[in-house]
mmCIF file of C-alpha atoms in Angstrom:
data_model
loop_
_atom_site.group_PDB
_atom_site.id
_atom_site.type_symbol
_atom_site.label_atom_id
_atom_site.label_comp_id
_atom_site.label_asym_id
_atom_site.label_seq_id
_atom_site.Cartn_x
_atom_site.Cartn_y
_atom_site.Cartn_z
ATOM 1 C CA UNK A 106 11.218 3.173 -87.426
ATOM 2 C CA UNK A 107 10.859 6.811 -88.357
ATOM 3 C CA UNK A 108 7.299 7.748 -89.327
ATOM 4 C CA UNK A 109 7.291 10.828 -91.579
ATOM 5 C CA UNK A 110 3.522 11.205 -91.259
ATOM 6 C CA UNK A 111 3.990 11.715 -87.498
ATOM 7 C CA UNK A 112 7.377 13.466 -87.761
ATOM 8 C CA UNK A 113 8.773 11.163 -85.108
ATOM 9 C CA UNK A 114 10.109 7.708 -84.342
ATOM 10 C CA UNK A 115 7.818 4.874 -83.225
ATOM 11 C CA UNK A 116 8.161 1.205 -82.260
ATOM 12 C CA UNK A 117 5.748 -1.200 -83.960
ATOM 13 C CA UNK A 118 5.190 -4.797 -82.898
ATOM 14 C CA UNK A 119 4.203 -6.628 -86.087
ATOM 15 C CA UNK A 120 2.726 -10.116 -86.547
ATOM 16 C CA UNK A 121 4.797 -11.542 -89.408
ATOM 17 C CA UNK A 122 2.106 -14.097 -90.223
ATOM 18 C CA UNK A 123 -0.166 -11.362 -91.584
ATOM 19 C CA UNK A 124 1.859 -8.105 -91.166
ATOM 20 C CA UNK A 125 -0.723 -6.698 -88.761
ATOM 21 C CA UNK A 126 0.637 -4.030 -86.396
ATOM 22 C CA UNK A 127 -0.346 -5.390 -82.981
ATOM 23 C CA UNK A 128 0.834 -2.453 -80.890
ATOM 24 C CA UNK A 129 2.766 0.810 -81.212
ATOM 25 C CA UNK A 130 4.965 2.572 -78.667
ATOM 26 C CA UNK A 131 5.455 6.347 -78.826
ATOM 27 C CA UNK A 132 6.137 8.027 -75.518
ATOM 28 C CA UNK A 133 6.329 11.737 -74.651
ATOM 29 C CA UNK A 134 9.908 12.526 -75.651
ATOM 30 C CA UNK A 135 9.880 16.187 -74.620
ATOM 31 C CA UNK A 136 8.582 15.317 -71.152
ATOM 32 C CA UNK A 137 11.352 12.731 -70.761
ATOM 33 C CA UNK A 138 14.034 15.195 -71.866
ATOM 34 C CA UNK A 139 12.760 17.653 -69.254
ATOM 35 C CA UNK A 140 13.631 15.108 -66.542
ATOM 36 C CA UNK A 141 17.286 14.829 -67.544
ATOM 37 C CA UNK A 142 19.421 16.610 -64.944
ATOM 38 C CA UNK A 143 22.906 15.639 -66.129
ATOM 39 C CA UNK A 144 23.297 18.589 -68.480
ATOM 40 C CA UNK A 145 27.099 18.217 -68.401
ATOM 41 C CA UNK A 146 26.747 14.830 -70.095
ATOM 42 C CA UNK A 147 23.906 15.906 -72.379
ATOM 43 C CA UNK A 148 24.302 19.627 -73.170
ATOM 44 C CA UNK A 149 22.552 19.296 -76.562
ATOM 45 C CA UNK A 150 19.821 16.833 -75.567
ATOM 46 C CA UNK A 151 16.919 19.112 -76.450
ATOM 47 C CA UNK A 152 18.493 19.772 -79.843
ATOM 48 C CA UNK A 153 19.843 16.365 -80.848
ATOM 49 C CA UNK A 154 16.994 14.354 -79.318
ATOM 50 C CA UNK A 155 14.029 16.658 -79.655
ATOM 51 C CA UNK A 156 10.894 14.756 -80.768
ATOM 52 C CA UNK A 157 11.455 15.326 -84.503
ATOM 53 C CA UNK A 158 15.057 14.013 -84.368
ATOM 54 C CA UNK A 159 14.715 11.372 -81.633
ATOM 55 C CA UNK A 160 15.216 7.760 -82.758
ATOM 56 C CA UNK A 161 14.319 4.569 -80.880
ATOM 57 C CA UNK A 162 17.483 2.487 -81.291
ATOM 58 C CA UNK A 163 17.293 -1.330 -81.025
ATOM 59 C CA UNK A 164 14.461 -1.320 -78.446
ATOM 60 C CA UNK A 165 14.349 -4.379 -76.194
ATOM 61 C CA UNK A 166 10.934 -5.896 -75.384
ATOM 62 C CA UNK A 167 10.565 -7.373 -71.870
ATOM 63 C CA UNK A 168 8.082 -9.941 -70.559
ATOM 64 C CA UNK A 169 5.769 -7.339 -69.011
ATOM 65 C CA UNK A 170 5.387 -5.525 -72.345
ATOM 66 C CA UNK A 171 7.765 -2.696 -71.406
ATOM 67 C CA UNK A 172 10.669 -1.692 -73.635
ATOM 68 C CA UNK A 173 14.156 -0.394 -72.888
ATOM 69 C CA UNK A 174 15.820 1.839 -75.459
ATOM 70 C CA UNK A 175 17.806 4.974 -76.150
ATOM 71 C CA UNK A 176 18.146 7.420 -79.022
ATOM 72 C CA UNK A 177 21.795 6.492 -79.669
ATOM 73 C CA UNK A 178 24.320 8.569 -77.734
ATOM 74 C CA UNK A 179 21.560 9.586 -75.364
ATOM 75 C CA UNK A 180 20.030 8.622 -72.024
ATOM 76 C CA UNK A 181 18.787 5.076 -71.494
ATOM 77 C CA UNK A 182 15.115 4.727 -70.574
ATOM 78 C CA UNK A 183 12.265 2.312 -69.978
ATOM 79 C CA UNK A 184 8.619 2.805 -70.944
ATOM 80 C CA UNK A 185 5.744 0.508 -70.060
ATOM 81 C CA UNK A 186 3.267 -1.170 -72.419
ATOM 82 C CA UNK A 187 1.200 2.021 -72.537
ATOM 83 C CA UNK A 188 4.282 4.176 -73.329
ATOM 84 C CA UNK A 189 4.484 5.694 -69.838
ATOM 85 C CA UNK A 190 8.021 6.546 -68.768
ATOM 86 C CA UNK A 191 9.271 4.225 -65.995
ATOM 87 C CA UNK A 192 12.844 5.445 -65.533
ATOM 88 C CA UNK A 193 15.764 7.188 -67.187
ATOM 89 C CA UNK A 194 19.490 6.739 -66.640
ATOM 90 C CA UNK A 195 21.535 9.828 -67.503
ATOM 91 C CA UNK A 196 24.726 8.774 -65.684
ATOM 92 C CA UNK A 197 26.487 7.874 -68.951
ATOM 93 C CA UNK A 198 25.945 8.258 -72.675
ATOM 94 C CA UNK A 199 24.287 5.097 -74.026
ATOM 95 C CA UNK A 200 24.322 3.934 -77.621
ATOM 96 C CA UNK A 201 23.785 1.135 -80.139
ATOM 97 C CA UNK A 202 22.610 -2.394 -79.247
ATOM 98 C CA UNK A 203 20.777 -3.705 -76.206
ATOM 99 C CA UNK A 204 20.994 -7.448 -75.466
ATOM 100 C CA UNK A 205 19.792 -9.623 -72.579
ATOM 101 C CA UNK A 206 22.326 -11.915 -70.915
ATOM 102 C CA UNK A 207 21.774 -15.262 -69.173
ATOM 103 C CA UNK A 208 20.993 -13.515 -65.859
ATOM 104 C CA UNK A 209 18.353 -11.218 -67.338
ATOM 105 C CA UNK A 210 20.587 -8.155 -67.301
ATOM 106 C CA UNK A 211 21.233 -5.998 -70.363
ATOM 107 C CA UNK A 212 24.459 -5.182 -72.196
ATOM 108 C CA UNK A 213 24.465 -1.800 -73.921
ATOM 109 C CA UNK A 214 27.179 0.369 -75.441
ATOM 110 C CA UNK A 215 28.294 3.441 -73.510
ATOM 111 C CA UNK A 216 30.812 6.261 -73.440
ATOM 112 C CA UNK A 217 32.704 6.826 -70.212
ATOM 113 C CA UNK A 218 32.793 10.277 -68.673
ATOM 114 C CA UNK A 219 34.958 10.859 -66.684
ATOM 115 C CA UNK A 220 37.170 8.907 -69.062
ATOM 116 C CA UNK A 221 38.969 5.715 -68.069
ATOM 117 C CA UNK A 222 42.520 5.742 -66.722
ATOM 118 C CA UNK A 223 44.476 5.344 -69.961
ATOM 119 C CA UNK A 224 42.189 7.512 -72.052
ATOM 120 C CA UNK A 225 42.253 10.285 -69.468
ATOM 121 C CA UNK A 226 46.056 10.192 -69.306
ATOM 122 C CA UNK A 227 46.952 10.072 -72.982
ATOM 123 C CA UNK A 228 44.211 11.522 -75.172
ATOM 124 C CA UNK A 229 42.473 14.728 -76.062
ATOM 125 C CA UNK A 230 39.182 15.857 -74.616
ATOM 126 C CA UNK A 231 37.233 14.814 -77.727
ATOM 127 C CA UNK A 232 38.333 11.168 -77.676
ATOM 128 C CA UNK A 233 35.252 8.877 -77.546
ATOM 129 C CA UNK A 234 35.897 6.417 -74.707
ATOM 130 C CA UNK A 235 33.497 3.673 -75.765
ATOM 131 C CA UNK A 236 32.598 1.250 -72.991
ATOM 132 C CA UNK A 237 30.527 -1.864 -72.420
ATOM 133 C CA UNK A 238 27.841 -1.347 -69.797
ATOM 134 C CA UNK A 239 25.675 -3.923 -68.034
ATOM 135 C CA UNK A 240 22.462 -2.615 -66.491
ATOM 136 C CA UNK A 241 19.571 -4.366 -64.803
ATOM 137 C CA UNK A 242 15.959 -3.890 -65.852
ATOM 138 C CA UNK A 243 15.628 -1.099 -63.272
ATOM 139 C CA UNK A 244 18.339 0.885 -65.060
ATOM 140 C CA UNK A 245 21.083 0.415 -62.457
ATOM 141 C CA UNK A 246 24.632 0.160 -63.847
ATOM 142 C CA UNK A 247 26.253 -3.114 -62.734
ATOM 143 C CA UNK A 248 29.418 -3.066 -64.862
ATOM 144 C CA UNK A 249 31.163 -0.435 -66.989
ATOM 145 C CA UNK A 250 34.484 -1.032 -68.770
ATOM 146 C CA UNK A 251 36.371 0.989 -71.392
ATOM 147 C CA UNK A 252 36.990 -0.957 -74.621
ATOM 148 C CA UNK A 253 40.234 0.962 -75.209
ATOM 149 C CA UNK A 254 41.456 -0.017 -71.755
ATOM 150 C CA UNK A 255 40.472 -3.657 -72.388
ATOM 151 C CA UNK A 256 42.596 -3.711 -75.554
ATOM 152 C CA UNK A 257 45.611 -2.098 -73.872
ATOM 153 C CA UNK A 258 45.440 -4.296 -70.767
ATOM 154 C CA UNK A 259 45.376 -7.338 -73.057
ATOM 155 C CA UNK A 260 48.382 -6.005 -75.029
ATOM 156 C CA UNK A 261 46.493 -5.877 -78.296
ATOM 157 C CA UNK A 262 47.268 -2.160 -78.567
ATOM 158 C CA UNK A 263 50.028 -0.227 -76.885
ATOM 159 C CA UNK A 264 49.705 3.180 -75.312
ATOM 160 C CA UNK A 265 50.629 4.837 -78.610
ATOM 161 C CA UNK A 266 47.186 3.783 -79.781
ATOM 162 C CA UNK A 267 45.960 7.024 -78.262
ATOM 163 C CA UNK A 268 48.335 9.196 -80.266
ATOM 164 C CA UNK A 269 45.710 9.762 -82.911
ATOM 165 C CA UNK A 270 43.754 12.719 -84.193
ATOM 166 C CA UNK A 271 40.836 10.365 -84.786
ATOM 167 C CA UNK A 272 38.293 10.990 -82.029
ATOM 168 C CA UNK A 273 36.353 7.733 -82.483
ATOM 169 C CA UNK A 274 38.851 4.889 -83.019
ATOM 170 C CA UNK A 275 36.705 2.091 -81.539
ATOM 171 C CA UNK A 276 33.089 2.862 -82.448
ATOM 172 C CA UNK A 277 31.504 -0.014 -80.543
ATOM 173 C CA UNK A 278 28.241 -0.925 -82.280
ATOM 174 C CA UNK A 279 27.152 -4.290 -80.877
ATOM 175 C CA UNK A 280 27.550 -6.454 -77.778
ATOM 176 C CA UNK A 281 26.475 -10.100 -78.060
ATOM 177 C CA UNK A 282 26.432 -12.035 -74.734
ATOM 178 C CA UNK A 283 27.057 -15.790 -74.603
ATOM 179 C CA UNK A 284 24.105 -17.491 -72.916
ATOM 180 C CA UNK A 285 25.667 -20.963 -72.536
ATOM 181 C CA UNK A 286 29.045 -22.720 -72.310
ATOM 182 C CA UNK A 287 30.563 -24.310 -75.416
ATOM 183 C CA UNK A 288 34.045 -25.532 -76.352
ATOM 184 C CA UNK A 289 34.798 -22.067 -77.729
ATOM 185 C CA UNK A 290 33.316 -19.652 -75.178
ATOM 186 C CA UNK A 291 31.851 -19.532 -71.687
ATOM 187 C CA UNK A 292 28.521 -18.334 -70.396
ATOM 188 C CA UNK A 293 28.953 -14.658 -69.558
ATOM 189 C CA UNK A 294 31.464 -13.933 -72.321
ATOM 190 C CA UNK A 295 30.610 -11.116 -74.721
ATOM 191 C CA UNK A 296 31.428 -10.523 -78.391
ATOM 192 C CA UNK A 297 32.076 -6.870 -79.208
ATOM 193 C CA UNK A 298 31.876 -5.357 -82.677
ATOM 194 C CA UNK A 299 34.335 -2.492 -83.186
ATOM 195 C CA UNK A 300 33.401 -0.759 -86.423
ATOM 196 C CA UNK A 301 36.477 1.430 -86.772
ATOM 197 C CA UNK A 302 38.915 -1.388 -85.987
ATOM 198 C CA UNK A 303 36.980 -3.772 -88.281
ATOM 199 C CA UNK A 304 37.267 -6.392 -85.557
ATOM 200 C CA UNK A 305 35.213 -8.715 -83.372
ATOM 201 C CA UNK A 306 36.509 -8.870 -79.802
ATOM 202 C CA UNK A 307 35.693 -11.989 -77.765
ATOM 203 C CA UNK A 308 35.971 -10.748 -74.177
ATOM 204 C CA UNK A 309 35.538 -12.414 -70.767
ATOM 205 C CA UNK A 310 34.414 -9.805 -68.194
ATOM 206 C CA UNK A 311 34.996 -12.154 -65.236
ATOM 207 C CA UNK A 312 38.758 -12.214 -65.899
ATOM 208 C CA UNK A 313 39.197 -9.050 -68.009
ATOM 209 C CA UNK A 314 40.715 -11.208 -70.763
ATOM 210 C CA UNK A 315 40.328 -10.979 -74.527
ATOM 211 C CA UNK A 316 39.950 -14.598 -75.645
ATOM 212 C CA UNK A 317 39.891 -13.978 -79.399
ATOM 213 C CA UNK A 318 40.536 -10.927 -81.554
ATOM 214 C CA UNK A 319 38.961 -11.610 -84.937
ATOM 215 C CA UNK A 320 39.700 -9.744 -88.138
ATOM 216 C CA UNK A 321 39.117 -10.922 -91.667
ATOM 217 C CA UNK A 322 37.305 -10.229 -94.930
ATOM 218 C CA UNK A 323 35.031 -7.593 -93.434
ATOM 219 C CA UNK A 324 35.208 -3.813 -93.104
ATOM 220 C CA UNK A 325 33.354 -1.537 -90.671
ATOM 221 C CA UNK A 326 30.989 -4.364 -89.798
ATOM 222 C CA UNK A 327 27.887 -4.184 -87.644
ATOM 223 C CA UNK A 328 25.987 -6.823 -85.657
ATOM 224 C CA UNK A 329 27.633 -10.003 -84.410
ATOM 225 C CA UNK A 330 25.361 -12.924 -83.440
ATOM 226 C CA UNK A 331 26.033 -16.337 -81.918
ATOM 227 C CA UNK A 332 24.270 -18.789 -84.252
ATOM 228 C CA UNK A 333 25.555 -22.200 -83.060
ATOM 229 C CA UNK A 334 27.916 -23.690 -80.486
ATOM 230 C CA UNK A 335 30.886 -22.930 -82.746
ATOM 231 C CA UNK A 336 29.797 -20.155 -85.127
ATOM 232 C CA UNK A 337 29.050 -16.454 -85.142
ATOM 233 C CA UNK A 338 27.479 -14.406 -87.911
ATOM 234 C CA UNK A 339 28.854 -10.983 -88.841
ATOM 235 C CA UNK A 340 26.924 -8.329 -90.743
ATOM 236 C CA UNK A 341 29.633 -7.040 -93.057
ATOM 237 C CA UNK A 342 28.890 -3.484 -94.159
ATOM 238 C CA UNK A 343 31.744 -4.121 -96.581
ATOM 239 C CA UNK A 344 33.164 -0.602 -96.574
ATOM 240 C CA UNK A 345 36.454 -1.471 -98.235
ATOM 241 C CA UNK A 346 37.944 1.015 -100.703
ATOM 242 C CA UNK A 347 37.282 -1.441 -103.556
ATOM 243 C CA UNK A 348 34.698 -4.195 -104.201
ATOM 244 C CA UNK A 349 32.315 -2.596 -101.746
ATOM 245 C CA UNK A 350 29.042 -2.487 -103.684
ATOM 246 C CA UNK A 351 27.050 -4.837 -101.433
ATOM 247 C CA UNK A 352 26.705 -5.668 -97.752
ATOM 248 C CA UNK A 353 27.350 -9.288 -96.835
ATOM 249 C CA UNK A 354 26.578 -11.929 -94.212
ATOM 250 C CA UNK A 355 29.682 -13.783 -93.027
ATOM 251 C CA UNK A 356 29.852 -16.888 -90.836
ATOM 252 C CA UNK A 357 32.991 -17.454 -88.779
ATOM 253 C CA UNK A 358 33.664 -20.999 -87.562
ATOM 254 C CA UNK A 359 35.784 -21.201 -84.388
ATOM 255 C CA UNK A 360 36.607 -24.860 -85.046
ATOM 256 C CA UNK A 361 38.053 -24.356 -88.524
ATOM 257 C CA UNK A 362 38.915 -20.655 -88.121
ATOM 258 C CA UNK A 363 37.399 -19.966 -91.537
ATOM 259 C CA UNK A 364 34.810 -17.592 -93.002
ATOM 260 C CA UNK A 365 32.022 -18.269 -95.460
ATOM 261 C CA UNK A 366 29.400 -16.046 -97.082
ATOM 262 C CA UNK A 367 25.671 -16.723 -96.899
ATOM 263 C CA UNK A 368 22.947 -15.623 -99.356
ATOM 264 C CA UNK A 369 25.519 -13.578 -101.241
ATOM 265 C CA UNK A 370 23.922 -13.965 -104.670
ATOM 266 C CA UNK A 371 20.519 -12.973 -103.289
ATOM 267 C CA UNK A 372 21.886 -9.896 -101.522
ATOM 268 C CA UNK A 373 23.592 -8.758 -104.714
ATOM 269 C CA UNK A 374 20.484 -9.475 -106.789
ATOM 270 C CA UNK A 375 18.500 -7.238 -104.424
ATOM 271 C CA UNK A 376 21.142 -4.490 -104.505
ATOM 272 C CA UNK A 377 21.498 -4.781 -100.722
ATOM 273 C CA UNK A 378 23.895 -2.238 -99.218
ATOM 274 C CA UNK A 379 23.847 -0.156 -96.054
ATOM 275 C CA UNK A 380 27.020 1.785 -95.286
ATOM 276 C CA UNK A 381 26.128 2.180 -91.608
ATOM 277 C CA UNK A 382 23.869 0.234 -89.264
ATOM 278 C CA UNK A 383 22.195 -2.904 -90.556
ATOM 279 C CA UNK A 384 21.739 -6.295 -88.989
ATOM 280 C CA UNK A 385 20.852 -9.894 -89.752
ATOM 281 C CA UNK A 386 18.888 -12.618 -87.995
ATOM 282 C CA UNK A 387 19.421 -16.319 -88.697
ATOM 283 C CA UNK A 388 16.408 -18.530 -88.058
ATOM 284 C CA UNK A 389 16.733 -22.116 -86.837
ATOM 285 C CA UNK A 390 15.401 -23.425 -90.155
ATOM 286 C CA UNK A 391 18.108 -21.616 -92.148
ATOM 287 C CA UNK A 392 16.047 -18.594 -93.175
ATOM 288 C CA UNK A 393 17.634 -15.150 -93.012
ATOM 289 C CA UNK A 394 16.281 -11.691 -92.253
ATOM 290 C CA UNK A 395 18.419 -8.666 -93.136
ATOM 291 C CA UNK A 396 17.924 -4.961 -92.509
ATOM 292 C CA UNK A 397 19.193 -2.125 -94.688
ATOM 293 C CA UNK A 398 19.047 0.678 -92.115
ATOM 294 C CA UNK A 399 20.064 3.545 -94.399
ATOM 295 C CA UNK A 400 17.144 2.877 -96.751
ATOM 296 C CA UNK A 401 14.509 1.612 -94.323
ATOM 297 C CA UNK A 402 14.301 -1.847 -95.910
ATOM 298 C CA UNK A 403 13.921 -5.321 -94.372
ATOM 299 C CA UNK A 404 14.052 -8.555 -96.413
ATOM 300 C CA UNK A 405 13.318 -12.168 -95.461
ATOM 301 C CA UNK A 406 14.895 -15.000 -97.464
ATOM 302 C CA UNK A 407 13.609 -18.511 -96.766
ATOM 303 C CA UNK A 408 15.863 -21.542 -96.409
ATOM 304 C CA UNK A 409 15.524 -22.205 -100.147
ATOM 305 C CA UNK A 410 17.211 -18.835 -100.788
ATOM 306 C CA UNK A 411 13.952 -17.333 -102.063
ATOM 307 C CA UNK A 412 12.817 -13.845 -101.115
ATOM 308 C CA UNK A 413 9.561 -14.319 -99.206
ATOM 309 C CA UNK A 414 8.875 -10.666 -98.455
ATOM 310 C CA UNK A 415 10.320 -7.193 -98.422
ATOM 311 C CA UNK A 416 9.296 -4.274 -96.221
ATOM 312 C CA UNK A 417 10.160 -0.661 -97.042
ATOM 313 C CA UNK A 418 9.386 1.963 -94.402
ATOM 314 C CA UNK A 419 7.569 4.270 -96.795
ATOM 315 C CA UNK A 420 4.560 6.493 -96.043
ATOM 316 C CA UNK A 421 1.654 7.383 -98.312
ATOM 317 C CA UNK A 422 3.627 10.322 -99.739
ATOM 318 C CA UNK A 423 6.510 8.070 -100.701
ATOM 319 C CA UNK A 424 8.824 9.373 -97.977
ATOM 320 C CA UNK A 425 11.172 6.676 -96.696
ATOM 321 C CA UNK A 426 12.094 6.692 -93.010
ATOM 322 C CA UNK A 427 15.118 5.006 -91.503
ATOM 323 C CA UNK A 428 14.736 1.801 -89.532
ATOM 324 C CA UNK A 429 16.841 1.291 -86.422
ATOM 325 C CA UNK A 430 17.521 -2.409 -85.973
ATOM 326 C CA UNK A 431 14.438 -4.621 -85.747
ATOM 327 C CA UNK A 432 14.255 -7.753 -83.632
ATOM 328 C CA UNK A 433 12.516 -11.018 -84.383
ATOM 329 C CA UNK A 434 10.601 -12.365 -81.378
ATOM 330 C CA UNK A 435 10.576 -16.169 -81.542
ATOM 331 C CA UNK A 436 9.941 -17.004 -77.861
ATOM 332 C CA UNK A 437 6.473 -18.570 -77.918
ATOM 333 C CA UNK A 438 5.819 -17.758 -74.254
ATOM 334 C CA UNK A 439 6.718 -14.103 -74.766
ATOM 335 C CA UNK A 440 4.517 -13.955 -77.878
ATOM 336 C CA UNK A 441 1.573 -15.419 -75.967
ATOM 337 C CA UNK A 442 2.074 -12.994 -73.068
ATOM 338 C CA UNK A 443 2.291 -10.034 -75.413
ATOM 339 C CA UNK A 444 -0.835 -10.967 -77.343
ATOM 340 C CA UNK A 445 -2.670 -11.228 -74.029
ATOM 341 C CA UNK A 446 -1.575 -7.672 -73.179
ATOM 342 C CA UNK A 447 -2.855 -6.500 -76.557
ATOM 343 C CA UNK A 448 -6.222 -8.230 -76.119
ATOM 344 C CA UNK A 449 -6.675 -6.672 -72.675
ATOM 345 C CA UNK A 450 -5.248 -3.285 -73.551
ATOM 346 C CA UNK A 451 -6.420 -0.427 -71.298
ATOM 347 C CA UNK A 452 -4.047 2.309 -72.396
ATOM 348 C CA UNK A 453 -5.446 5.837 -72.471
ATOM 349 C CA UNK A 454 -2.670 7.255 -74.677
#
């Protein structure tokens, strides 16, 4: 979240039983930027990601208390529990979500430079060649594939797709890895959210095949989650030209190939709308957490469709800071390990 009182972004770990902030991460951003050597990839780093503009985006908490994050279209980095920089990766531009797969590696959005084969051949210099990148927890790139090339290779788009003046036709904003096999997907598959195609792409990296290309009653969506062995949830930003007042939570069922809306009345009652960003988290008991990134608001509805709490990222002066995609930590082992780190904290910063 952005903290106006500090004029910078921070990461808080909060106990949702009592809303106590257990621990805060805030590393030395300027010192990290000084270590970036790939100035060709990041010519404006010290402008766009100086400490006052830097933004932790969807930080991923690991078992040792370290976090991996980026500032969206920036370098990827890892800091330890005490906010000491562990590594940076400035090989590519990294952006949007960060998700662990079944092997303990991390899927994160990227932008290829040099551009992939088709993009390099057919498009202008400014074309954003969004890619899906898999890194390990040491920051090494294990896999990097252009989304545009995936769509052309799978004959979903032809080469004329690149004859566009629009520099950002894909706008990848989430990668959701499948952790297990089901009748509808295999372990290792990934679901990609393409904002500017208003589509969810079910892709199998092992074969370079698109298994499903899902469009429907959603526009410029963000955040796709696997919520059962046959369903995904989609955070619908709902940016249609008409009937676009509220963001929505959609459930797509692979068995019936149908959509349904969840908590729609409650979202409308709470005037819930974020044009960009935003995410949702479905709990096992049917509760729902939603984030309104543009207005720094998080709401939890219980499984009786009642609003249990609402958080607004507001400081004592009333200034509201953006939030950048919170996570809910439900793993009891990870929670226990983290609380132990907090109890035995020896950080000097």
